[in-house]
XYZ file of C-alpha atoms in Angstrom:
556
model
C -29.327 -52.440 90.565
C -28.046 -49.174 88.874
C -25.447 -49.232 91.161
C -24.244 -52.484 90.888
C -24.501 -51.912 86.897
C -22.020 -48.876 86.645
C -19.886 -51.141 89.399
C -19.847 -54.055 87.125
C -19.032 -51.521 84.174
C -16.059 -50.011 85.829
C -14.533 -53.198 86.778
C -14.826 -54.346 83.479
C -13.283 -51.347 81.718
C -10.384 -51.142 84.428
C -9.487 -55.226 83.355
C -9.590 -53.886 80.059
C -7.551 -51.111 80.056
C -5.187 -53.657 82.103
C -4.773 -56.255 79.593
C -5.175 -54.512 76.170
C -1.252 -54.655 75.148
C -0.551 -51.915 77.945
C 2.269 -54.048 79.622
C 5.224 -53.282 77.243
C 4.788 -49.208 77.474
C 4.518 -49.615 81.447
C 7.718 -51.364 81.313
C 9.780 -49.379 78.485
C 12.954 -47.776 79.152
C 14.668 -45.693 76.412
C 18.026 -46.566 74.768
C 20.328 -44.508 76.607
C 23.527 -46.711 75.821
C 26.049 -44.347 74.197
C 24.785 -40.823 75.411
C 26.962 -38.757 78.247
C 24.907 -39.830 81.979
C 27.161 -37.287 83.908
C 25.140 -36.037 86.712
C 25.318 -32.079 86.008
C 26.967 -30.109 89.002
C 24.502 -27.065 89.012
C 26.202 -23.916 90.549
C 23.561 -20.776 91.612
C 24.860 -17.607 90.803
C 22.404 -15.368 92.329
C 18.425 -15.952 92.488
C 18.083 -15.606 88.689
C 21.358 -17.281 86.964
C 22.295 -20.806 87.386
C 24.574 -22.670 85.273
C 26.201 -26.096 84.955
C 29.232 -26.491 82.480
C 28.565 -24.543 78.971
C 24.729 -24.748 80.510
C 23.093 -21.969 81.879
C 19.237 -20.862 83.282
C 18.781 -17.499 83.864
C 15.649 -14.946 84.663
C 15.775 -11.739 82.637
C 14.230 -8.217 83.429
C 11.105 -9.178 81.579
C 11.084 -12.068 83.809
C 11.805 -14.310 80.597
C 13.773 -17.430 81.337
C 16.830 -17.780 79.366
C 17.487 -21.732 78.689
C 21.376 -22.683 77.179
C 22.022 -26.034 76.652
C 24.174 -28.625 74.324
C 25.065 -31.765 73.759
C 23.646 -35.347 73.165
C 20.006 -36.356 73.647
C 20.642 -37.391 77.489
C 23.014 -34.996 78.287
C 20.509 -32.186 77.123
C 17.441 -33.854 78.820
C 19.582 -33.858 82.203
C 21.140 -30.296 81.640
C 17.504 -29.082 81.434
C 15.866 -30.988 84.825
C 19.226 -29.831 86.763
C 18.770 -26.040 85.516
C 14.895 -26.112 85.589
C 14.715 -28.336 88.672
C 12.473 -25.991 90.895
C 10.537 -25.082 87.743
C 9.761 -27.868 86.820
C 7.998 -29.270 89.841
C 5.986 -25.824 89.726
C 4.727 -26.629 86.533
C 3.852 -30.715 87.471
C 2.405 -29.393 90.625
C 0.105 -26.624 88.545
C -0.641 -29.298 85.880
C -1.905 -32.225 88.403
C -3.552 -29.781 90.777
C -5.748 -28.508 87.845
C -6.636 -32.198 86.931
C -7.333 -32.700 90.443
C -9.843 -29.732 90.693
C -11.635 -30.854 87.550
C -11.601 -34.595 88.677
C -11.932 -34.515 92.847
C -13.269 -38.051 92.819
C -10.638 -40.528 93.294
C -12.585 -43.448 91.960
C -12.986 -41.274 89.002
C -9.167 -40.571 89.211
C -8.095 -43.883 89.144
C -10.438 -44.513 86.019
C -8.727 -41.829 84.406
C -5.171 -42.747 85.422
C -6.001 -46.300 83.764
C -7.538 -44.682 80.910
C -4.606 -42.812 80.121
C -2.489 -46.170 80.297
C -4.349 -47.615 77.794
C -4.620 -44.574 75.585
C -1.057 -43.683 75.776
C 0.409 -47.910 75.469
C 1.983 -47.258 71.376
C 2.679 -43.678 72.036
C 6.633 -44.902 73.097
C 6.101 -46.207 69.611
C 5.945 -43.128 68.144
C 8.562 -41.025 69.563
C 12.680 -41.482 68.377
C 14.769 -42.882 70.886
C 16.509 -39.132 70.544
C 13.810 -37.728 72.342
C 12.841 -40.719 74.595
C 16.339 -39.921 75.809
C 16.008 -36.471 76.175
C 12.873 -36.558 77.870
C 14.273 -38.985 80.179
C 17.110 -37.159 81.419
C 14.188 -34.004 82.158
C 12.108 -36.932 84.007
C 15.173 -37.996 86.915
C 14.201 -34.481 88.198
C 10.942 -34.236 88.565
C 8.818 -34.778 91.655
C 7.773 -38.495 93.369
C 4.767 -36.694 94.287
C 2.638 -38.132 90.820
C 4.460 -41.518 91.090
C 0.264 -43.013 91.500
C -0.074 -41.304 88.255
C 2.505 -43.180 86.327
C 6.703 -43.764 87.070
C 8.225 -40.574 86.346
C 9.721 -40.960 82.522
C 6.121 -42.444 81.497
C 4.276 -39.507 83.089
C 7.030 -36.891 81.725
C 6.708 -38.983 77.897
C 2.479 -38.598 78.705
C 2.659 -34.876 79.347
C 4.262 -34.439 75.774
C 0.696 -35.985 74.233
C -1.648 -33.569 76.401
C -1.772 -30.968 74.444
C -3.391 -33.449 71.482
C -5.116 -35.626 74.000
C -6.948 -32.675 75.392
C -7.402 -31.350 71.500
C -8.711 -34.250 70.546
C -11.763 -35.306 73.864
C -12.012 -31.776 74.620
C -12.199 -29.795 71.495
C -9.849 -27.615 72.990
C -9.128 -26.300 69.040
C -11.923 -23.509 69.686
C -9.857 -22.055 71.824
C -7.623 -20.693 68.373
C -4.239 -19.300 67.925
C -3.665 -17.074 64.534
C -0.347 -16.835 63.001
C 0.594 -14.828 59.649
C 3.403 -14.825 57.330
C 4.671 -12.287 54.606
C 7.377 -11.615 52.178
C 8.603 -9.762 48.858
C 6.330 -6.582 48.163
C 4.989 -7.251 51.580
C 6.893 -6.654 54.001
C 9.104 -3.824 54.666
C 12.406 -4.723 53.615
C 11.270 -7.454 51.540
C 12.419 -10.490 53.805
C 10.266 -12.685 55.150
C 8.725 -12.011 58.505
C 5.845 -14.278 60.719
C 4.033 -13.980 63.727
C 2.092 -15.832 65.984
C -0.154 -16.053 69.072
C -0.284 -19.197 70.896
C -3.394 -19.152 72.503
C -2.615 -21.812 75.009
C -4.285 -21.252 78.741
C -3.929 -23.534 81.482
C -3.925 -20.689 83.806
C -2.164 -17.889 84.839
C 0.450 -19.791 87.378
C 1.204 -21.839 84.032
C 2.049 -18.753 82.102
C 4.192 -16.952 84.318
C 7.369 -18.953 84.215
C 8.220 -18.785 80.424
C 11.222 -20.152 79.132
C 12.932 -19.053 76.028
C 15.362 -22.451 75.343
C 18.391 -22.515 73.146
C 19.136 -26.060 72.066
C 22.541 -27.144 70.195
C 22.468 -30.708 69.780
C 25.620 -32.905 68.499
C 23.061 -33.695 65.848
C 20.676 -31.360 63.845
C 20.580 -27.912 63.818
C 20.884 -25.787 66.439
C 17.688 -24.030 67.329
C 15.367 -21.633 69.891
C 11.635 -22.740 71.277
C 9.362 -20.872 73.370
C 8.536 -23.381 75.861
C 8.128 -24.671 79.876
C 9.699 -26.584 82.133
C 9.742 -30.425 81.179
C 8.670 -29.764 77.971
C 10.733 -30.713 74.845
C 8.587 -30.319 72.074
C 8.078 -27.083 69.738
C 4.687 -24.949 69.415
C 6.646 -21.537 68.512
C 10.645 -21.834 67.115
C 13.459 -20.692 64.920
C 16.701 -22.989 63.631
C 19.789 -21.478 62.532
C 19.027 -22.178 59.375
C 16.446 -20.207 59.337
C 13.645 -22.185 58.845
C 10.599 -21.253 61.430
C 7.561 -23.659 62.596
C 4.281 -22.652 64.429
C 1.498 -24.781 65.065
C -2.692 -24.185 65.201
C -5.298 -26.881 65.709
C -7.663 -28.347 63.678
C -10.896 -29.709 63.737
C -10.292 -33.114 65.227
C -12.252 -36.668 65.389
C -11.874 -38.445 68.866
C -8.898 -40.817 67.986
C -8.259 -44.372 69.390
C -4.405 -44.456 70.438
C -2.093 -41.854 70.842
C 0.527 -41.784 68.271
C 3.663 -39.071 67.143
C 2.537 -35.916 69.570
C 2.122 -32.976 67.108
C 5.253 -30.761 69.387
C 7.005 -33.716 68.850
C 6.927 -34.256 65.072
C 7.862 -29.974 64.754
C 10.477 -30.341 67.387
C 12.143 -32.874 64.192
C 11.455 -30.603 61.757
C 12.918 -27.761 63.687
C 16.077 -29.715 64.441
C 16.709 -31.106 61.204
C 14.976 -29.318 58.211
C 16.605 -26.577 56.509
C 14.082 -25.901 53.990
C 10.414 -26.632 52.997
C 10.757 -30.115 51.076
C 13.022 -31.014 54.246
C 10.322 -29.744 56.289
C 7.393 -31.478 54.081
C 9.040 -35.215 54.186
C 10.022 -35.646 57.613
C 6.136 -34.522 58.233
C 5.529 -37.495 55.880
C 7.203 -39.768 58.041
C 4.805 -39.121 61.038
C 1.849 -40.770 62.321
C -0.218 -38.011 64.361
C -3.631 -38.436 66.255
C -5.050 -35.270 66.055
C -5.464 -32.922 63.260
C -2.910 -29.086 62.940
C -1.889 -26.865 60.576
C 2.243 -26.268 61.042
C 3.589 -23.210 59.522
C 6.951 -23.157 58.311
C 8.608 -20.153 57.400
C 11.980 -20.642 55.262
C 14.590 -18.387 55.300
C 16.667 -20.666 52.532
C 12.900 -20.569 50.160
C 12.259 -16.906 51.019
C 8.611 -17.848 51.623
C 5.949 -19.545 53.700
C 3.626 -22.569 53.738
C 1.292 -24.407 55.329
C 1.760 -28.461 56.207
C -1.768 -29.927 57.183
C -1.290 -33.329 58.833
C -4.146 -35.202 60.540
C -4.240 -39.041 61.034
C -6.035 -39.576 57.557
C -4.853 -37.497 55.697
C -2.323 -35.099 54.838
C -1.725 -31.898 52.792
C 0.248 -28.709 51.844
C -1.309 -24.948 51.384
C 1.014 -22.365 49.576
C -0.247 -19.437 48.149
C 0.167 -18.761 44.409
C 0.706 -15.341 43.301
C 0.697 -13.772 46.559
C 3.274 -12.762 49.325
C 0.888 -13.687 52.331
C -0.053 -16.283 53.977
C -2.926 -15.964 57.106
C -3.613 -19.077 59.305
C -6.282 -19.138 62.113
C -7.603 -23.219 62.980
C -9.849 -24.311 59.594
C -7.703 -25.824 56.924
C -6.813 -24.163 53.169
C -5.161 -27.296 51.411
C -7.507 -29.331 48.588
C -6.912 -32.270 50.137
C -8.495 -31.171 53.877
C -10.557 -27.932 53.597
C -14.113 -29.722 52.303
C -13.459 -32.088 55.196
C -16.999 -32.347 56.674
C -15.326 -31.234 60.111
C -13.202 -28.611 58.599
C -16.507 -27.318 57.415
C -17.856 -27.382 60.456
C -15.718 -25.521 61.856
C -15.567 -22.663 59.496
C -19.326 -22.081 60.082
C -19.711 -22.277 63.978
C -15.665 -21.850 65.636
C -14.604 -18.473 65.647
C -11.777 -19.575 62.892
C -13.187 -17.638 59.452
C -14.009 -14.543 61.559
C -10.134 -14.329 62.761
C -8.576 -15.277 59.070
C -10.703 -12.484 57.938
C -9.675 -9.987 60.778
C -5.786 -10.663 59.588
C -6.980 -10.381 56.041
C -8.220 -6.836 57.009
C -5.339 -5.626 58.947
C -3.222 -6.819 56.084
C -4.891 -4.915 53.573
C -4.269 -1.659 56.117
C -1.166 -2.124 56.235
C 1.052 -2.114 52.851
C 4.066 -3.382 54.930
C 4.649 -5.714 57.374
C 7.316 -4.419 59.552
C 8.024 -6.420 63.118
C 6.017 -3.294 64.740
C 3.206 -3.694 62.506
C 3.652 -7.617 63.356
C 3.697 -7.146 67.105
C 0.121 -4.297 66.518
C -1.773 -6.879 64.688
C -1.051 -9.640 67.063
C -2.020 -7.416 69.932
C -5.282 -6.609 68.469
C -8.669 -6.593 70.360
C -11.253 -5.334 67.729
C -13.256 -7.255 65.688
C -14.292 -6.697 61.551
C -14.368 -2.972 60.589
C -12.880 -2.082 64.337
C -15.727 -3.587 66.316
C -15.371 -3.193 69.887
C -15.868 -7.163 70.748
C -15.446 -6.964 74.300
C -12.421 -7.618 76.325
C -11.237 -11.373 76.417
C -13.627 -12.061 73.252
C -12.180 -15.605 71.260
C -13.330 -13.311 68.120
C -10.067 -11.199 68.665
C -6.830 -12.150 67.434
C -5.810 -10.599 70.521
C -7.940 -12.821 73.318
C -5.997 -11.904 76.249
C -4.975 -15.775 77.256
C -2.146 -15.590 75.235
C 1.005 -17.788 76.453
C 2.710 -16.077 74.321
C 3.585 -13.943 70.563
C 6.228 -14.853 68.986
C 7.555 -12.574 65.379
C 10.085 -13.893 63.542
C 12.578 -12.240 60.643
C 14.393 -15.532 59.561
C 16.532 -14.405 56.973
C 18.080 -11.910 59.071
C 17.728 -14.880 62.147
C 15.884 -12.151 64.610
C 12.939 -13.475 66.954
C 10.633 -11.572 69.372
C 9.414 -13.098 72.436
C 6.363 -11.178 73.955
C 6.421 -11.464 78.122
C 3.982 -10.815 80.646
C 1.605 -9.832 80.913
C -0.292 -12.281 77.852
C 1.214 -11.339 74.908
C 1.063 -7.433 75.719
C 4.565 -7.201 77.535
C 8.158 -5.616 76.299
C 9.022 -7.998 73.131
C 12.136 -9.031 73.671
C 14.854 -9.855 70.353
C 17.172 -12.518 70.082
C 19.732 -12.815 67.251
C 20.286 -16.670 66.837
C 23.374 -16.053 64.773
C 25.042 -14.285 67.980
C 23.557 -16.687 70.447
C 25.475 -19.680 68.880
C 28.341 -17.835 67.721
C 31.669 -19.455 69.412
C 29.507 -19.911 72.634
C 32.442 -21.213 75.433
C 31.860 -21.549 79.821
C 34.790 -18.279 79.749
C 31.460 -16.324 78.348
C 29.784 -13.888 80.949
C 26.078 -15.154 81.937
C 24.023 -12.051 80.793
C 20.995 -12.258 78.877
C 20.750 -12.847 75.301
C 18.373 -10.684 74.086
C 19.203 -7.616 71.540
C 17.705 -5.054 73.592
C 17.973 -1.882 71.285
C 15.592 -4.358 68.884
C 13.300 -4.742 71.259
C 9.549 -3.947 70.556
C 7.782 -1.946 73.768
C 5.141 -3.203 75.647
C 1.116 -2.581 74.201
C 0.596 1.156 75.597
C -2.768 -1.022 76.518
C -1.148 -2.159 80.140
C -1.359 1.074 81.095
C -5.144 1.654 80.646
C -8.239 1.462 82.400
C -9.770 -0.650 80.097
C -6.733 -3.131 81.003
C -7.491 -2.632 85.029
C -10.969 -2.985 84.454
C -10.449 -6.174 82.371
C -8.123 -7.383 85.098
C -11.065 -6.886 87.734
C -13.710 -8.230 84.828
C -11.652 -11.426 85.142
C -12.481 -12.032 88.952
C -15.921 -10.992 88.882
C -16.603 -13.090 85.815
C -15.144 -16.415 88.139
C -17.820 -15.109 90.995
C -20.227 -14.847 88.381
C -19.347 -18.614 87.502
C -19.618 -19.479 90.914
C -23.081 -17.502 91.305
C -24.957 -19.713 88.670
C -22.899 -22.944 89.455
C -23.981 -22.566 93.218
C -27.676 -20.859 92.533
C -26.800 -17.999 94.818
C -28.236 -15.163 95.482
C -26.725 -11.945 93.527
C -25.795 -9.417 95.046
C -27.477 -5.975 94.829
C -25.377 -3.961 92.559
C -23.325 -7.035 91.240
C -24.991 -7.097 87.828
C -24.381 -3.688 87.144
C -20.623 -3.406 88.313
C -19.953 -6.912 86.453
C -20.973 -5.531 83.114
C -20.029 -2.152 83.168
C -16.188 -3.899 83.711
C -16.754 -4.919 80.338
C -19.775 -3.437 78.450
C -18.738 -4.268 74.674
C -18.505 -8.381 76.157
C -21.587 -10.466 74.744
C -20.897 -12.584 77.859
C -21.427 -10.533 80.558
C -24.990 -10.160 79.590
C -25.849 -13.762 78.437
C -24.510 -14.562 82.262
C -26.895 -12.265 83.776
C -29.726 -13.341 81.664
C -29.245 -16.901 82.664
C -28.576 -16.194 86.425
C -32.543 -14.213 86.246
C -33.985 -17.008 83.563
C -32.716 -20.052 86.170
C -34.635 -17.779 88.849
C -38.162 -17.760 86.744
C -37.362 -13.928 86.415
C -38.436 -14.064 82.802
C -38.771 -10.591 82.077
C -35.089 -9.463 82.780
C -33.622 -12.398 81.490
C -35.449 -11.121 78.910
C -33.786 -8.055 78.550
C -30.449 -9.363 79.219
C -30.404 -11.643 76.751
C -31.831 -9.121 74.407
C -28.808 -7.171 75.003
C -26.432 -10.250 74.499
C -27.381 -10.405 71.452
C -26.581 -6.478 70.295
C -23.231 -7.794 70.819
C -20.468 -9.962 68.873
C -21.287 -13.097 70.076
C -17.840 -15.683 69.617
C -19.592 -18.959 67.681
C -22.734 -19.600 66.271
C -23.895 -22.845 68.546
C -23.342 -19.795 71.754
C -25.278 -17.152 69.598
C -28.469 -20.371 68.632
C -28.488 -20.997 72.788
C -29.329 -17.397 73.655
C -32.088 -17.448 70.664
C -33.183 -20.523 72.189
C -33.450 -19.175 75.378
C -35.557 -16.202 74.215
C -37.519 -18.637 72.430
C -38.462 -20.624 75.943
C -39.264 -17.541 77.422
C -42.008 -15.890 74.700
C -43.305 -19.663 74.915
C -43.715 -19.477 78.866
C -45.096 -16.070 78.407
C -48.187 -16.930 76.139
């Protein structure tokens, strides 16, 4: 009868999905009437440059990829998926292959696939026909392979909402990016400078190919993104007008229908804002489903704010008699921060304790200078130089960076961390020579300003990076060792922790390996120990009390 129950249930939601107003998206096609369809001629240089008219792809020595490419919404969308071709199948391949090791079932598959039909059936809605356009020419060159999944425009238009899909029914907004702005007495020269982590893991195949893309469009300004393959919307850029946008997540409620994807609505203000009021009313314009803070930097207003959008509300954080501005994923404007989720997540996220950490580090330094920038963004310690453990979401440095960016936008300069996480050789770019007079007669080299460039984190070349590295595979054994309730190997406990002593983890791991084995006393002690440490939220820091608590009561 259960069976038959849960049978009867899935049927039903599959008709639903099916016939709730779904039809139309399946069926859309984007306005392309108008825009250049020229099938790009791509020519391959060597391994690492390839280039196609005034277009060009190519792989610098800090194995950044260096993106070129103009013209009207199509034109751009096609330039991209000829350049990126092999790329961007990497990345779909990576993507779908980690949905299919979270979700081996195929019924369960198919459930989703439907589910995401339905979810996704106004979000064609919600996106210009500019970008509809753009993403379509990306979408003629990616694989057949995820055809089952949805045709290859729809899946390519779906992949731009994943990000807040996965925000919003995963709470993937604990996992936090920080980003910091400052200006006048402030910084060094008394220009505004900003940096960033975006703290953005879908694993380390997904983080090795970044690109560094420089748009010009026939309309808007032209601009730079840190980015992937396929993907035209904007977490981290810089237009030539120097105006600057960065995004961190919210606290979210699970929303009904996907609407304007948050990349999306910056990738607009990046193209066509100049200043803050530009920036403020297009945001204005925009119906989102999930809930993010966007900074925007402004060379043109010599400061920075803060636009709050979430799909109830909507607000704007500057600072008033200051000349910084600190952002981490809990919301400063009046009309969101007593938000009963905001709340929430100030007192058990990981949010307050990184605002304060940049608070601190601000108040060390006097003046923010890009190497000052790139120190605090690389930072593993916690409050009052804590040792919190490698890999600790505590850190403003949490080593799953995709990437740092720092940005100097009067002056049009941006730093692009590489590999590995943000700790890498950061690499400058000077957006007024980029665009400057930019003809096919011009030499393919890369773009970067390399006398500017900031030098890797000395950290790379440390044991406590090579132990952190091995930390990192004994910590997915460890995984597998609970998940699998086998037997530990003599010596493993000891070898796992010492990898990474200062980690609360490594010892709350232990603790529950010996507790699910009724070996009460040295879970005990483990957990004990777990608790010595900086533990990242309060819920994780109330399950290892509660554990302790279970044990005392087994033990009287």
């Amino acid at each position: 009868m259960k069976n038959r129950f849960f049978f009867s249930l899935a049927v039903g939601f599959l008709f639903f999905v099916q016939s709730c107003g779904i039809s139309k998206s399946l069926h859309h096609q984007p306005q392309l009437t108008g825009f250049n369809a020229t099938v790009p001629v791509v020519k391959k240089q060597s391994n690492n440059v390839f280039t196609s008219e005034n277009n060009f792809l190519l792989k610098n020595k800090q194995n950044l990829w260096e993106l070129y490419v103009e013209g009207d919404p199509l034109e751009r969308g096609l330039a991209m998926g000829s350049l990126t071709d092999s790329l961007l199948k990497k990345q779909e391949h990576i993507f779908f292959s980690k949905i299919n090791d979270l979700v081996p079932s195929k019924f369960k598959q198919k459930l989703l696939r439907n589910f995401l039909k339905w979810y996704n059936r106004k979000l064609y809605l919600n996106v210009t026909e500019e970008y509809k356009a753009e993403i379509y020419g990306i979408s003629e060159y990616t694989s057949h392979d995820y055809d089952n999944i949805a045709p290859r425009y729809l899946r390519s238009l779906y992949l731009h909402g994943a990000h807040d899909i996965g925000h919003a029914l995963q709470d993937l907004a604990l996992v936090g990016c920080s980003s910091f702005a400052a200006w006048g007495e402030k910084s060094e020269d008394g220009s505004l400078i900003l940096g960033r982590n975006f703290d953005f893991y879908v694993g380390d195949d997904f983080a090795k190919d970044k690109i560094i893309a420089f748009i010009k469009p026939k309309q808007g300004y032209p601009f730079m993104m840190v980015t992937w393959a396929g993907m035209i919307g904007v977490v981290s850029g810089m237009n030539t007008e120097g105006l600057t946008v960065t995004i961190n997540a919210g606290k979210s409620k699970i929303p009904l229908i996907a609407k304007t994807p948050i990349s999306i609505l910056t990738r607009e203000i990046l193209q066509y804002a100049k200043n803050c009021d530009e920036a403020i009313a297009i945001a204005k314009k925009r119906k989102v489903f999930v809930s993010e803070s966007i900074m925007v930097g402004s060379a043109n207003d010599k400061k920075a704010l803060l636009i709050e959008v979430s799909p109830n509300n909507f607000g704007v954080y500057e600072v008033s008699n200051n000349n910084q501005l600190l952002c981490s994923n809990h919301f400063q404007s009046d009309n969101l921060k007593f938000n009963d989720r905001n709340l929430y997540q100030i007192t058990n996220s990981h949010s307050k304790y990184r605002y304060d950490r940049m608070r601190e580090l601000f108040d060390e330094n006097q003046k923010i200078t890009p190497e000052i920038a790139a120190s605090i963004l690389r930072n593993k310690d916690g409050l009052n130089n804590l040792p919190l453990g490698f890999g600790n979401e505590k850190a403003l440095n949490q080593l799953i960076a995709h990437h740092a960016v720092i940005f100097k936008p009067e002056q049009r300069l941006v730093w692009v961390s590489s590999n590995p996480y943000q700790l890498g050789e950061m690499v400058c770019y000077d957006l007024n020579k980029v665009f400057e007079n930019r003809n096919n007669n011009d030499s393919i080299v890369s773009l970067q300003q390399e006398k500017l460039n900031i030098p890797q984190d000395p950290f790379v070349k440390s044991m406590g990076y090579k132990n952190y590295e091995s930390f990192r595979i004994e910590d997915h054994l460890m995984d597998a060792f609970l998940e699998d309730k086998k037997e530990l190997p003599f010596e493993f406990a000891k070898n796992y922790q010492s990898l990474n002593p200062d980690y609360w983890g490594v010892y709350y791991k232990i603790g529950l390996y010996f507790y699910k084995k009724n070996e009460y006393q040295q879970a005990q002690l483990h957990f004990e120990k777990a608790l010595t440490k900086e533990i990242t939220t309060l819920p994780e820091k109330q399950k290892i009390e509660m554990y302790l608590k279970k044990i005392k009561r087994k033990a009287s």
